[in-house]
PDB file of C-alpha atoms in Angstrom:
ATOM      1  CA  UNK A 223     -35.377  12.678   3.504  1.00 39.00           C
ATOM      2  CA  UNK A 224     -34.041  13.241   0.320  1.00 35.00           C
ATOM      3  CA  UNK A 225     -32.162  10.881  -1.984  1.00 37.00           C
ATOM      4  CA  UNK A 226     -29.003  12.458  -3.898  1.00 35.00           C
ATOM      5  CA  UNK A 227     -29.153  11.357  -7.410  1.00 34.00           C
ATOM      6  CA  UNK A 228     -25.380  12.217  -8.152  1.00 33.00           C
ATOM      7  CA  UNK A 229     -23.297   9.365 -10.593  1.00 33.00           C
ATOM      8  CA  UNK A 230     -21.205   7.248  -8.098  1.00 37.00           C
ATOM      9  CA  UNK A 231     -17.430   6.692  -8.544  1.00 36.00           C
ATOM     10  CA  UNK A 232     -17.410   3.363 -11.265  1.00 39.00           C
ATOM     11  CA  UNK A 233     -15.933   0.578  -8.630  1.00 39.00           C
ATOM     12  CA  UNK A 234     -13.057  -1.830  -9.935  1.00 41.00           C
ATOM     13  CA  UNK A 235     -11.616  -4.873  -9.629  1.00 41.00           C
ATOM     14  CA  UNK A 236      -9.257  -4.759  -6.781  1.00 41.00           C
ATOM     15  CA  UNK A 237      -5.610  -6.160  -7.570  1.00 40.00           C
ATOM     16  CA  UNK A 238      -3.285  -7.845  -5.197  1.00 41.00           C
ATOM     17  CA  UNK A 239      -0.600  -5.102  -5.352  1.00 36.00           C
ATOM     18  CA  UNK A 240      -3.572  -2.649  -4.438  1.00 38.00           C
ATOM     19  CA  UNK A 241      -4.714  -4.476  -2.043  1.00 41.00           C
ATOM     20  CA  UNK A 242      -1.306  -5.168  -0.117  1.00 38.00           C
ATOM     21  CA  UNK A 243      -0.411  -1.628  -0.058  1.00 36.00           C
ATOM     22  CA  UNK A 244      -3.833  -0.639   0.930  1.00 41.00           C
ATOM     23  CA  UNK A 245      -3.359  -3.304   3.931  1.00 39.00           C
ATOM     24  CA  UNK A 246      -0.003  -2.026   4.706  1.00 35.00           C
ATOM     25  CA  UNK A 247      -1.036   1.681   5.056  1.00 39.00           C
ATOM     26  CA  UNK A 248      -4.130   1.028   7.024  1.00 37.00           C
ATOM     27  CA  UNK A 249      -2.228  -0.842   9.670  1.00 36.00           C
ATOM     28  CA  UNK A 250       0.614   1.792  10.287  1.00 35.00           C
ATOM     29  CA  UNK A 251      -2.037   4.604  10.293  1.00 38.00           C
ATOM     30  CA  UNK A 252      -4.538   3.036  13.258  1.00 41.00           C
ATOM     31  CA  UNK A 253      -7.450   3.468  13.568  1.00 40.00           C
ATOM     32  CA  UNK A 254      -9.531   0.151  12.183  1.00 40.00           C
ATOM     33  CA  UNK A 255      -6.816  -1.140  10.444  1.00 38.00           C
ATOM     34  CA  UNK A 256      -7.191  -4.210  12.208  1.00 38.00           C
ATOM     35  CA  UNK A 257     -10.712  -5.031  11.641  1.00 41.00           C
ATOM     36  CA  UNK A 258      -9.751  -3.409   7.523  1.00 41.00           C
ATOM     37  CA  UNK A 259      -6.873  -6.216   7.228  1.00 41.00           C
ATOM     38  CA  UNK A 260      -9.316  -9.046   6.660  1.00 41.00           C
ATOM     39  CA  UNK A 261     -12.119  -7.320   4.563  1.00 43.00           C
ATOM     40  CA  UNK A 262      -9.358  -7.449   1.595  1.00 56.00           C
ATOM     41  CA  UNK A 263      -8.973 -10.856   1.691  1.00 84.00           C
ATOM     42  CA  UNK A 264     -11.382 -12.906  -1.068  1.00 93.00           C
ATOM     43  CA  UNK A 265     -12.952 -16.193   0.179  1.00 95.00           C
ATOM     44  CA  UNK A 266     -15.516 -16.504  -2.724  1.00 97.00           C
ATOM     45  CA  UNK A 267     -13.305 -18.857  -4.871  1.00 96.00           C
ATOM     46  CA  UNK A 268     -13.237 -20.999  -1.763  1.00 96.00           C
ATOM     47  CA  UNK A 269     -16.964 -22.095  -2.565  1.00 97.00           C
ATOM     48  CA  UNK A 270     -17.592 -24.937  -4.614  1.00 96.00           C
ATOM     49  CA  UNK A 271     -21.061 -23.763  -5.484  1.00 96.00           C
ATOM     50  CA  UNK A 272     -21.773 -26.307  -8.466  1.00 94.00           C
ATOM     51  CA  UNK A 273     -24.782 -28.578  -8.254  1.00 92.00           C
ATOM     52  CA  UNK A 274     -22.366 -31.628  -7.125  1.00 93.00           C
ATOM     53  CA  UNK A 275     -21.629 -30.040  -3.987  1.00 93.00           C
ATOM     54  CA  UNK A 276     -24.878 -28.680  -3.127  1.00 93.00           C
ATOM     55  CA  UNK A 277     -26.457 -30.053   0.021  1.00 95.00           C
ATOM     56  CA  UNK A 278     -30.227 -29.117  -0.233  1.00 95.00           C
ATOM     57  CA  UNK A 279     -32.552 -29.102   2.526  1.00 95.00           C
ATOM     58  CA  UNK A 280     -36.045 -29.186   2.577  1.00 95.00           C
ATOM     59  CA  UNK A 281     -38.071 -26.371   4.627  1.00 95.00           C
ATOM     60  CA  UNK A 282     -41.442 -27.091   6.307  1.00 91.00           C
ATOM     61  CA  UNK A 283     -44.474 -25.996   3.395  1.00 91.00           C
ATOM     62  CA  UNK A 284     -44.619 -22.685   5.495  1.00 92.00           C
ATOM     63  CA  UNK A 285     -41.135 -21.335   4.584  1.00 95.00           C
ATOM     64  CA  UNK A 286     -42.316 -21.923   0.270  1.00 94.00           C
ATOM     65  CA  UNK A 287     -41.489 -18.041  -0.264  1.00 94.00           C
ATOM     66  CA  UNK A 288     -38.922 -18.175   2.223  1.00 96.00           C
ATOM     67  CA  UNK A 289     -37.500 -14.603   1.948  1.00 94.00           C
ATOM     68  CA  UNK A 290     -34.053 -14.427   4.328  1.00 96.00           C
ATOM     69  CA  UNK A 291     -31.570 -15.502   6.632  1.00 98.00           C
ATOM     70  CA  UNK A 292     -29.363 -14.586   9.652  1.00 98.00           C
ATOM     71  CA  UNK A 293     -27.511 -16.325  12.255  1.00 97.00           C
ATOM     72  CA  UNK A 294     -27.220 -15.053  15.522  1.00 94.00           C
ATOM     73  CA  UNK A 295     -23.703 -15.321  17.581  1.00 91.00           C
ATOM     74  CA  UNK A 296     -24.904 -18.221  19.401  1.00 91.00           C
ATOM     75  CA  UNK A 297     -25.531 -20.258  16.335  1.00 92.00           C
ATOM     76  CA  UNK A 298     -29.563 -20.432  15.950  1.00 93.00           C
ATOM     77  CA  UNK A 299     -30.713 -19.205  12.257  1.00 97.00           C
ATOM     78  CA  UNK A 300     -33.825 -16.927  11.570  1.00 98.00           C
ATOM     79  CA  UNK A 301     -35.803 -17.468   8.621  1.00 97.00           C
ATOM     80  CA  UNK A 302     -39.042 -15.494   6.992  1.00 96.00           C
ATOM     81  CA  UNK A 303     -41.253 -15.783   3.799  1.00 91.00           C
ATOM     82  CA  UNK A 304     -41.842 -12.446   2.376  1.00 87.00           C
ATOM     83  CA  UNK A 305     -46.042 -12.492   3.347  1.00 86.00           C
ATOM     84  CA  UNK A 306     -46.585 -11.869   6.900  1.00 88.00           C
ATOM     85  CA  UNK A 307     -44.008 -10.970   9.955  1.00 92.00           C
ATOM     86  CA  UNK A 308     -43.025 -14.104  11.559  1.00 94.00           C
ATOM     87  CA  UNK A 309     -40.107 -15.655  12.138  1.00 96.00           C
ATOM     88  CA  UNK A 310     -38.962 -19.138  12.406  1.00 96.00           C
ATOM     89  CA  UNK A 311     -35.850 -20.749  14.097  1.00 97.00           C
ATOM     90  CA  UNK A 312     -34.103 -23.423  12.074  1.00 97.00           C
ATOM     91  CA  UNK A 313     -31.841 -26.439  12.773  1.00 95.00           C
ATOM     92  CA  UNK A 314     -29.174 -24.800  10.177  1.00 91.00           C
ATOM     93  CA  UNK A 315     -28.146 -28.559   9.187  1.00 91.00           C
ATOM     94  CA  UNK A 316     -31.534 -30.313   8.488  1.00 92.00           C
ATOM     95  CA  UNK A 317     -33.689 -27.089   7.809  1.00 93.00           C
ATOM     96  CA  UNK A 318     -35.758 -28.649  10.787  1.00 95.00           C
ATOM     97  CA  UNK A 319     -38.147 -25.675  12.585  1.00 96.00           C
ATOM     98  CA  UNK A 320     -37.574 -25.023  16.385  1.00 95.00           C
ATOM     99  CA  UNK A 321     -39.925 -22.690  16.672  1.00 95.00           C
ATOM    100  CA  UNK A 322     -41.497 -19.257  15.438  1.00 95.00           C
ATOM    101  CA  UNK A 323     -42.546 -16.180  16.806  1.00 95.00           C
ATOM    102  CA  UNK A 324     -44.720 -13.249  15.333  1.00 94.00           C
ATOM    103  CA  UNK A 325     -44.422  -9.318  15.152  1.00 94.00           C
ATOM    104  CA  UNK A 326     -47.162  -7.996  17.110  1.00 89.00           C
ATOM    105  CA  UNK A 327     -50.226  -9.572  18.600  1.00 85.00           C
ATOM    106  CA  UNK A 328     -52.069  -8.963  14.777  1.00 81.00           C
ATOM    107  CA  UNK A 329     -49.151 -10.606  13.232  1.00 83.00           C
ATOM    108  CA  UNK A 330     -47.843  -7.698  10.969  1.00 87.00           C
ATOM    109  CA  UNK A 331     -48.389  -7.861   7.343  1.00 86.00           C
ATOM    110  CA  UNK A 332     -45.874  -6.424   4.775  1.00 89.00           C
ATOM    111  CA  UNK A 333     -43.856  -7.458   2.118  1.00 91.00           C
ATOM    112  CA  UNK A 334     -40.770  -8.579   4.235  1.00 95.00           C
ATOM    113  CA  UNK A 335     -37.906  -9.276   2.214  1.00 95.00           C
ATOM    114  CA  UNK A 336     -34.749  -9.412   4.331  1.00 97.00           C
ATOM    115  CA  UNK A 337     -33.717  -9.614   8.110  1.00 98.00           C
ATOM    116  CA  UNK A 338     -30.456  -8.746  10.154  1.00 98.00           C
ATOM    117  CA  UNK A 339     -29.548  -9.205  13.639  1.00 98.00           C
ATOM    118  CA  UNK A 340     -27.340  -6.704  15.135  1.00 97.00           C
ATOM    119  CA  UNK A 341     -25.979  -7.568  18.582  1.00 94.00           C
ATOM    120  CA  UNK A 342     -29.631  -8.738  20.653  1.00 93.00           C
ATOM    121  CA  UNK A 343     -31.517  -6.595  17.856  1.00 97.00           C
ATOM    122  CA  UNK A 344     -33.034  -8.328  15.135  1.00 98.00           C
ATOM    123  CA  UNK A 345     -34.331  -6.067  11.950  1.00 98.00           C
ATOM    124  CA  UNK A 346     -36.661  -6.849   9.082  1.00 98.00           C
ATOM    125  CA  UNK A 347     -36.907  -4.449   6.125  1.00 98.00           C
ATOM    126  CA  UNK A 348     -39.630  -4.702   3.578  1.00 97.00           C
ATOM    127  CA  UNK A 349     -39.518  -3.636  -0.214  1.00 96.00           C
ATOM    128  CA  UNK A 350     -40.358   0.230   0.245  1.00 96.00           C
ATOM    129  CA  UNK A 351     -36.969  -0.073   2.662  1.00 97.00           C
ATOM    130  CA  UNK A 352     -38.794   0.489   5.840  1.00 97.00           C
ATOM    131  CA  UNK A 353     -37.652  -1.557   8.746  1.00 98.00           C
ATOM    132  CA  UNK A 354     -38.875  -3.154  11.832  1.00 97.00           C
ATOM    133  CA  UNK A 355     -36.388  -3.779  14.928  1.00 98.00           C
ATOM    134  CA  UNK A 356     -37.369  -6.582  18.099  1.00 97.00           C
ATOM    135  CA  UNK A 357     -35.711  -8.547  20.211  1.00 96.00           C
ATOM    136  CA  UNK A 358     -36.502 -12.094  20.137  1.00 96.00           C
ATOM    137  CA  UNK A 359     -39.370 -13.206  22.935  1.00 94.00           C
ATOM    138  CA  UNK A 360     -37.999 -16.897  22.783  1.00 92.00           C
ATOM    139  CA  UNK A 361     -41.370 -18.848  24.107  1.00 86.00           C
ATOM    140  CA  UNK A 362     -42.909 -16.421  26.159  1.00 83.00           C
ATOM    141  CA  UNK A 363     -45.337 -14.911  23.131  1.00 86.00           C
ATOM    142  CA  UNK A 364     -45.104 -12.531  20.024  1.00 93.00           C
ATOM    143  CA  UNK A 365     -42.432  -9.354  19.413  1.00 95.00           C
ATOM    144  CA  UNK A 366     -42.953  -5.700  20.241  1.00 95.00           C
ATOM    145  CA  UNK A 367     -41.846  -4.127  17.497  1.00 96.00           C
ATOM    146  CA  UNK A 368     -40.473  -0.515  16.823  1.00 97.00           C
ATOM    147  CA  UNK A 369     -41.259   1.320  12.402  1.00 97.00           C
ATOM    148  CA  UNK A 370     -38.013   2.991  11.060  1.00 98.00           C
ATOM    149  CA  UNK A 371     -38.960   4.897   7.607  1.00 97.00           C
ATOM    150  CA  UNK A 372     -35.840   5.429   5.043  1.00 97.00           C
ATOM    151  CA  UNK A 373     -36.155   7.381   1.603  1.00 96.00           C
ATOM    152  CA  UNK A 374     -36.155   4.417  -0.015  1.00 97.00           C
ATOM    153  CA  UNK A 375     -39.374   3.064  -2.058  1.00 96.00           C
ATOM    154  CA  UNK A 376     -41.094   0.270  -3.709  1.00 95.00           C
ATOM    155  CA  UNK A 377     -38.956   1.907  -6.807  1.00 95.00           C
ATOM    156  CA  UNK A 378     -35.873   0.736  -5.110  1.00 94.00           C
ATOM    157  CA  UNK A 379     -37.347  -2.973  -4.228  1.00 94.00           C
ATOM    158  CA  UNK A 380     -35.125  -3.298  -1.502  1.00 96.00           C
ATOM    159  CA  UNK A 381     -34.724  -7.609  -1.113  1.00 96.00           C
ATOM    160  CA  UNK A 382     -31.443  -7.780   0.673  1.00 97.00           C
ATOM    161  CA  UNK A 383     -30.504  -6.919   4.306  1.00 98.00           C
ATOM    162  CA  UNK A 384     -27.346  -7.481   7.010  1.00 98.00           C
ATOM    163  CA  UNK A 385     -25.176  -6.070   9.059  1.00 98.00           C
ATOM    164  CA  UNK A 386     -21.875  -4.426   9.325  1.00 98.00           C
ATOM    165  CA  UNK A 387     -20.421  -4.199  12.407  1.00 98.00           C
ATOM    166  CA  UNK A 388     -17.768  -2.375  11.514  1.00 97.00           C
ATOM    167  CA  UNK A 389     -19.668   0.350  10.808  1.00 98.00           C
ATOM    168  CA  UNK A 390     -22.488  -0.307  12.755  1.00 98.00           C
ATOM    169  CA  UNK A 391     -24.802   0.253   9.795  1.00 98.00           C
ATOM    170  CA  UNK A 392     -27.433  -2.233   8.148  1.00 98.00           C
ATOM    171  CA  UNK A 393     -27.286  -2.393   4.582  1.00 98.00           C
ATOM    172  CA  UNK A 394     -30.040  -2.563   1.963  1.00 98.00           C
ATOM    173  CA  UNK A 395     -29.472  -4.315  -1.283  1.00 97.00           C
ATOM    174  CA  UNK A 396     -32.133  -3.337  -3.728  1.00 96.00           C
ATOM    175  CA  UNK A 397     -33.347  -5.150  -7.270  1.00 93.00           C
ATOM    176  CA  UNK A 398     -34.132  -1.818  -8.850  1.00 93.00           C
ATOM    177  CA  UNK A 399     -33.581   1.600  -9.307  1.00 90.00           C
ATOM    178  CA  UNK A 400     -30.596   2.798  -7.918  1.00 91.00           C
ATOM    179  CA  UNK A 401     -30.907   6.404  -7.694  1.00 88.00           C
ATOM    180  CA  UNK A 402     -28.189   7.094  -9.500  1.00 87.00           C
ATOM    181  CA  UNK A 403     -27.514   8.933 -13.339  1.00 82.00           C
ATOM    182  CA  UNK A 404     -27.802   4.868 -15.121  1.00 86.00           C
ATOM    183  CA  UNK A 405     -30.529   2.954 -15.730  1.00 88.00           C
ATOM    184  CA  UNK A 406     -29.624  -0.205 -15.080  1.00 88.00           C
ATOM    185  CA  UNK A 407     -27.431   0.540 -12.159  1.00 92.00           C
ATOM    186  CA  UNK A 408     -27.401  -0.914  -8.657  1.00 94.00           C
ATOM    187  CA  UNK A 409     -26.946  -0.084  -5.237  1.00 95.00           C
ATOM    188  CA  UNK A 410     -26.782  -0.977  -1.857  1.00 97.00           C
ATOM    189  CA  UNK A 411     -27.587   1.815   0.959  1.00 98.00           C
ATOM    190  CA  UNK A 412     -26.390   1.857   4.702  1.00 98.00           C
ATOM    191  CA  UNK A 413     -28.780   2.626   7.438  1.00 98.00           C
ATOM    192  CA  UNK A 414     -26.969   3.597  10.430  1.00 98.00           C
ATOM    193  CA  UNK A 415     -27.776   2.476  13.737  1.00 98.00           C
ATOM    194  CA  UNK A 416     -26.017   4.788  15.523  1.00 97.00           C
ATOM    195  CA  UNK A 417     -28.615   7.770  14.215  1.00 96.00           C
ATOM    196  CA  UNK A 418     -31.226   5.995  13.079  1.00 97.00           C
ATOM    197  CA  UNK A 419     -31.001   7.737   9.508  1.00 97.00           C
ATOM    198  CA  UNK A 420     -30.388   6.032   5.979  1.00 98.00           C
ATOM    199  CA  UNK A 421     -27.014   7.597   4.630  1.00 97.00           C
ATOM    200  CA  UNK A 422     -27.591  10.234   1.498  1.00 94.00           C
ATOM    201  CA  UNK A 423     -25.436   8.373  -1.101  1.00 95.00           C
ATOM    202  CA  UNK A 424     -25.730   4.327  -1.454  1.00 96.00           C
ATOM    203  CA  UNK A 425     -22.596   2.321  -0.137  1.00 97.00           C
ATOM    204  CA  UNK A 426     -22.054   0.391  -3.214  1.00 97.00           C
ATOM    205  CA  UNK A 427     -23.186   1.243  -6.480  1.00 95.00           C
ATOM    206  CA  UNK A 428     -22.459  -1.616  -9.299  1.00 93.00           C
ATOM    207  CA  UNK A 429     -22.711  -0.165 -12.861  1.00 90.00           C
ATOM    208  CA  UNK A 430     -24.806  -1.660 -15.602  1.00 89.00           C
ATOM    209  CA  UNK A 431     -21.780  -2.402 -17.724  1.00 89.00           C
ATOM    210  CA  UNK A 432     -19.918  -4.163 -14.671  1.00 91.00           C
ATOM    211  CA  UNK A 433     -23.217  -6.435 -14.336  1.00 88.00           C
ATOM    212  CA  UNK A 434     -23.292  -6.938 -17.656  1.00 85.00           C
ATOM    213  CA  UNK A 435     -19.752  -8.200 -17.958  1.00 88.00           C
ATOM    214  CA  UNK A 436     -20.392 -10.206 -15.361  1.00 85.00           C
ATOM    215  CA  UNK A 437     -24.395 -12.095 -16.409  1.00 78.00           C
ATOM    216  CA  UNK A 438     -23.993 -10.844 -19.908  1.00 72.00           C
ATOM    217  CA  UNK A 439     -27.704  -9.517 -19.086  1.00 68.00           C
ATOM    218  CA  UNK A 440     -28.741  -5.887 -18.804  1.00 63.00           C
ATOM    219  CA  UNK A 441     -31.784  -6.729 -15.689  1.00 62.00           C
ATOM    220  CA  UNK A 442     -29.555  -7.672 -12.701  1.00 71.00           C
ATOM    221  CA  UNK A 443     -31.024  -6.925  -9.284  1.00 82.00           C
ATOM    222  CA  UNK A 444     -30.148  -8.135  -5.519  1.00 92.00           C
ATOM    223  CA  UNK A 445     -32.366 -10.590  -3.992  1.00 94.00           C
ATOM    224  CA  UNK A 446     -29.814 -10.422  -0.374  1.00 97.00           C
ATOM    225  CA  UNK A 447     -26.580  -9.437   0.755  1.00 98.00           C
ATOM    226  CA  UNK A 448     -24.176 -10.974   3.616  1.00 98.00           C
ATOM    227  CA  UNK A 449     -21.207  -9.745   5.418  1.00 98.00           C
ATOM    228  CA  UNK A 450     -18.493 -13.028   5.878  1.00 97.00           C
ATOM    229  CA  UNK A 451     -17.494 -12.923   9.044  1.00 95.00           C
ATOM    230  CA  UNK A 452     -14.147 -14.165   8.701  1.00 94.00           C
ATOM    231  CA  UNK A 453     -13.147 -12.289   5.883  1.00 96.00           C
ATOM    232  CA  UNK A 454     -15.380  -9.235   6.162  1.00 96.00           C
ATOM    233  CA  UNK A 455     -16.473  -8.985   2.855  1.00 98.00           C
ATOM    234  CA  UNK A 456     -20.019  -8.742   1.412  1.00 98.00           C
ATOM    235  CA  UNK A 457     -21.554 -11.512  -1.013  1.00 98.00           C
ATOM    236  CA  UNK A 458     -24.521  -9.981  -2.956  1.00 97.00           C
ATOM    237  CA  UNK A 459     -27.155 -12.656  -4.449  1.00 96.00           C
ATOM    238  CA  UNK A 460     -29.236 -12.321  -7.480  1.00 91.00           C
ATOM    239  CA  UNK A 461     -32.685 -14.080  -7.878  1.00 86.00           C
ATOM    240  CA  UNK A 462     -32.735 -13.125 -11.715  1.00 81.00           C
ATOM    241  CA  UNK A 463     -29.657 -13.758 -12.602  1.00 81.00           C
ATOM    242  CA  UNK A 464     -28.626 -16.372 -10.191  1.00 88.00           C
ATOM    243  CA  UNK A 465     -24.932 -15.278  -9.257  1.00 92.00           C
ATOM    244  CA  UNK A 466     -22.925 -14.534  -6.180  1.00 96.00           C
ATOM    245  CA  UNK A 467     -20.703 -11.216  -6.629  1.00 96.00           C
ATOM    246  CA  UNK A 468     -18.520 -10.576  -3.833  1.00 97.00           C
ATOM    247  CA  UNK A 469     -17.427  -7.071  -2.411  1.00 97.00           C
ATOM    248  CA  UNK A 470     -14.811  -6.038  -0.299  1.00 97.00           C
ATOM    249  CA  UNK A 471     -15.476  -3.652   2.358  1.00 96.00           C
ATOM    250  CA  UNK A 472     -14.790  -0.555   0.113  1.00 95.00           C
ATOM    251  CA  UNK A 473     -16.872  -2.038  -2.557  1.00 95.00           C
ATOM    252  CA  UNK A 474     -14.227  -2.845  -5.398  1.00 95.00           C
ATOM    253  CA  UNK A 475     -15.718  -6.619  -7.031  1.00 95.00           C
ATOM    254  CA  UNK A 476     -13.533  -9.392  -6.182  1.00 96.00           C
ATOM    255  CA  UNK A 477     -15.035 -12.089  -7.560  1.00 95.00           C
ATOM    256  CA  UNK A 478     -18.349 -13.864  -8.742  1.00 95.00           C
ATOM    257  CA  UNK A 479     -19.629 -17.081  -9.463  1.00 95.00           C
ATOM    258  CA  UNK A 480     -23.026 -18.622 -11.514  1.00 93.00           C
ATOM    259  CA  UNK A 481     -24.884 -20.666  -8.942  1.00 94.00           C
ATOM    260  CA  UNK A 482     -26.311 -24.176 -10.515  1.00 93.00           C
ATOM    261  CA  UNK A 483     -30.179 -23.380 -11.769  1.00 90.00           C
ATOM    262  CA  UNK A 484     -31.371 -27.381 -10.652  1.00 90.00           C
ATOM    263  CA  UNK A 485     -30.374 -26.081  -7.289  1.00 91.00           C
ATOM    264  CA  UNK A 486     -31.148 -22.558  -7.128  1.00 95.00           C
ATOM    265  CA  UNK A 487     -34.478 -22.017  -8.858  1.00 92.00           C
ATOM    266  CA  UNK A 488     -35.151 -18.759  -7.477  1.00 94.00           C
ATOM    267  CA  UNK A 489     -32.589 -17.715  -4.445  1.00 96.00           C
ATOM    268  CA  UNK A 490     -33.928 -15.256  -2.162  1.00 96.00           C
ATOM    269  CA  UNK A 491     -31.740 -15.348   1.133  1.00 97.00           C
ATOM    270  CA  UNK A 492     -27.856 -15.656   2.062  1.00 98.00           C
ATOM    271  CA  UNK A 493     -26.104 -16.385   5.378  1.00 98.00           C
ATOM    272  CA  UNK A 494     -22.853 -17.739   6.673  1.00 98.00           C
ATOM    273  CA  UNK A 495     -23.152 -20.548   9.220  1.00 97.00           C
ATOM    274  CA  UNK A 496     -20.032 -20.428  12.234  1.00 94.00           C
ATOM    275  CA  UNK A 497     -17.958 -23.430  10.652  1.00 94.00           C
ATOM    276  CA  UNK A 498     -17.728 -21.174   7.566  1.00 96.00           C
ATOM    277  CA  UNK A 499     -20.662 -22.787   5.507  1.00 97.00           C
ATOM    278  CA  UNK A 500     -22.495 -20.985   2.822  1.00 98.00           C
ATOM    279  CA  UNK A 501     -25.972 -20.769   3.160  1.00 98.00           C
ATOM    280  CA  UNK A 502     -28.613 -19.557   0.543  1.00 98.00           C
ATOM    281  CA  UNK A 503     -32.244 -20.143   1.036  1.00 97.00           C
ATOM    282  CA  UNK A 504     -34.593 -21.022  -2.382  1.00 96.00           C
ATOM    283  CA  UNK A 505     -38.923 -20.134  -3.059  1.00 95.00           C
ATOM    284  CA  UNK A 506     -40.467 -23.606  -3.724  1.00 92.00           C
ATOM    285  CA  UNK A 507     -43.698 -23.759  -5.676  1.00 88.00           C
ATOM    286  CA  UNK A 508     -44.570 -26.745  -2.306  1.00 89.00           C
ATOM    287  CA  UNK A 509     -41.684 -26.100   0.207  1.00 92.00           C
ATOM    288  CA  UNK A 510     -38.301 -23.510   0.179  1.00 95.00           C
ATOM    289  CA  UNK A 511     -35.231 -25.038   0.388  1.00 96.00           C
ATOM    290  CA  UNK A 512     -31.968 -24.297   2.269  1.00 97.00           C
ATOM    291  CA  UNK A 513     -28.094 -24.900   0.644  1.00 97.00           C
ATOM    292  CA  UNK A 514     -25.473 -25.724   1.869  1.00 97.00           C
ATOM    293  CA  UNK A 515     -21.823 -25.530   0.322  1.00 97.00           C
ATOM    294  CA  UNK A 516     -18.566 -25.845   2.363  1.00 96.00           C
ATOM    295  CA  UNK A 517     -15.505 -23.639   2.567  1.00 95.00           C
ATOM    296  CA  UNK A 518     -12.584 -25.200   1.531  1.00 93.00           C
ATOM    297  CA  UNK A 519      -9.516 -24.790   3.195  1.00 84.00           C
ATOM    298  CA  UNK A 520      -7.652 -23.154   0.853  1.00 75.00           C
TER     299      UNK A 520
END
């Protein structure tokens, strides 16, 4: 498949009086208007993400390059590290393992860097943006597992991956190159699940000088990406520069915040837990670590 290297549109901070009328006109005209109405809403600055309100957990030694998250409907959280496909079920509170399960009878060996679950489906991609889809076996033994190729490459270095059921698309959030005009540039692409393809432009692009603005540094790559399920908007999560930026569903930046470096040494994974928590997952050099920071209520 081949990659389009065209210059996206520059994306830009959305405004309230945008963002209203956009609303308005999306619910008189249908169609998903209602699921639209609450991906323009901004819940970002309702995270106290300083070091004070960090809650840190401490994963068993086998999670110490703990790569991702995701949290099923029911409530039970997957984790990975980014060495070998096998996947452990958390106590989201304590960071206490449940149990794990393994892809394949061999245990398959990649570089896994993010994982999704999408209704009973759960998807790992690694960093050349292939990905692997299974069900979960519970007890009964290891994962069948089915090989989806994209155009993607260890040049993109995808890290990040969820799911948007709106569109019923995963989405890849990669530390490099872009594939656009801009070095420096970064994207996020949509896989679709309906077709099993990976879409020919990205979904978001964020330009080097918007990154900039926002780290003051010119190397600013994803290390995961979440959809909020109560607002509908995407928070992306850099390792390097140790930020949150989030997204609304159209991709226009509505906010971002500097994570605390004591508490966030090297942040590789991002979730949402169902009482609204904010969840991001940390490499140890002995064991990872999960965070957790509250939503406020307003």
């Amino acid at each position: 498949m081949h990659i389009e290297h065209s210059l996206p549109l520059q994306l830009q901070p959305a405004h309230r009086s945008y963002v209203t009328l956009l609303v308005l006109s999306l619910l008189l005209s249908g169609g998903i208007a209602q699921q639209t109405l609450f991906a323009q809403t901004a819940l970002l600055h309702r995270f106290d993400v300083s070091e004070k309100s960090a809650s840190v957990k401490r994963l068993p030694s086998a999670l110490s390059e703990i790569s991702g998250l995701a949290l099923t409907s029911d409530g039970k959280l997957y984790a990975h590290n980014d060495e070998a496909g096998r996947i452990y079920v958390l106590e989201p509170w304590s960071g206490k393992q449940i149990r794990s399960f393994d892809l394949g009878r061999g245990l398959a060996r990649e570089d896994f860097e993010g994982i999704a679950v999408a209704g009973e489906q759960i998807w790992l991609v690694n960093s050349a943006g292939t990905l692997f889809a299974f069900s979960d076996p519970g007890t009964t033994g290891n994962a069948k597992y089915t090989v989806y190729k994209t155009a993607l490459s260890r040049r993109n270095d995808v890290e990040g991956l969820c799911y948007d059921p709106v569109r019923n698309e995963l989405l890849l959030a990669c530390k490099e190159y872009a594939g656009t005009r801009t070095v420096g540039d970064r994207a996020v692409w949509a896989f679709s699940l309906t077709d099993k393809r990976l879409k020919s432009a990205p979904r978001f692009v964020l330009s080097r000088s918007q990154l900039g603005r926002i780290t003051g540094k010119n190397d600013n790559g994803f290390s995961g990406i979440e959809r909020n399920p109560q607002s509908g908007t995407f928070f992306l999560l850099s390792s390097k520069g140790q930020y949150l930026v989030e997204l609304s569903a159209e991709g226009a930046i509505l906010g971002h915040a500097r994570l605390a470096k004591k508490a966030h040494p090297q942040p590789e994974g991002i979730t949402f837990l169902r009482g609204g928590e904010l969840v991001i997952a940390d490499e140890g050099k002995k064991n990872g670590t999960l965070t957790l920071y509250p939503m406020s209520k307003r």
